Amino acid sequence: LAGPLFSIVFGMIFFGILQITEQITEATLISAIASYLFRINLMLAFFNMIPAYPLDGGRVLRAFLWGWTNDIKKATMIASKGGKWFGIFLIIVGVLNILFFNFGGLWYIFLGFFLYMIAGAGYQQVLIKQELEIPLTDFITNKFEKVSPDITIKEILKMAAKTQQSPFIVVEKNKVKGIIKIKKLNEIKEQPPEKQKTTEKLKAKDVLEIVPLLNQSTNAYNAFNIMMRTHNSILPVVNNKQEIIG
């Protein structure tokens, strides 16, 4: 409810400015701006409180339904349907505006489509979260190679040709320092011969990629969010001692 409350507070502030400036002839412009911002903030507060997910009113509705049904999936489904229907309503209003009034119709249509899409996305996110709230250890693989920071890229390329493992985990004193992805190795192999010879002399520590480490105690949903946020399809999983396990 923070959004609507802030809108109401700002609306009241601009209403106070309006009351003061209305009495001052030289402040006509300020009065007009204050009047506009007062009305906009109140309209925004009202709009946000409509019980259509994911608007604030829809989130309140979902919280109420969740408490009533004790089922977050069902509560979100009902609230998101409200959001979709409200989106459809805005689209219809926009079309009617264009056909009969020729005023602001495209804005209503755009807003309606936006609400319709994010209402469905909110429900899908809940479904994904429920499906992935399982131990991360159910998804890890031990198909990787540990290499020293001082090993040369030439040696890693030879290992990659034999094992086809992905990725190479750079480890020093049992602690993960970073990873070298097969994509990186392929880029090196595609370099011109002269540049490739120079690159092959580099060591793993010179080209490794520092990435977030996933603790084995986290669940798959949190790991998925981290991977999406950091744009990584592969991340090392470590135990509480920061030792690689998958």
Tab-separated table of C-alpha atoms in Angstrom, residues 15 22 34 40 46 48 79 84 92 102 127 144 147 149 152 160 184 196 212:
chain	number	residue	atom	x	y	z
A	15	PHE	CA	-3.659	20.621	-2.532
A	22	GLU	CA	-5.042	30.599	-5.366
A	34	ALA	CA	-0.414	22.318	-8.187
A	40	ILE	CA	-3.100	13.286	-10.928
A	46	PHE	CA	-7.491	5.419	-6.777
A	48	ASN	CA	-3.637	1.604	-7.730
A	79	ALA	CA	-6.344	-12.036	-8.301
A	84	LYS	CA	-6.744	-9.661	-16.780
A	92	ILE	CA	-12.669	-1.985	-24.572
A	102	ASN	CA	-11.441	10.084	-30.475
A	127	LEU	CA	3.701	-21.524	-10.486
A	144	PHE	CA	33.095	-30.707	-14.765
A	147	VAL	CA	41.892	-26.896	-12.895
A	149	PRO	CA	44.822	-21.104	-11.711
A	152	THR	CA	47.902	-22.724	-19.342
A	160	ALA	CA	38.492	-29.871	-23.544
A	184	LYS	CA	35.254	-18.834	-24.003
A	196	GLN	CA	45.722	-17.785	-30.636
A	212	PRO	CA	28.277	-15.966	-8.105
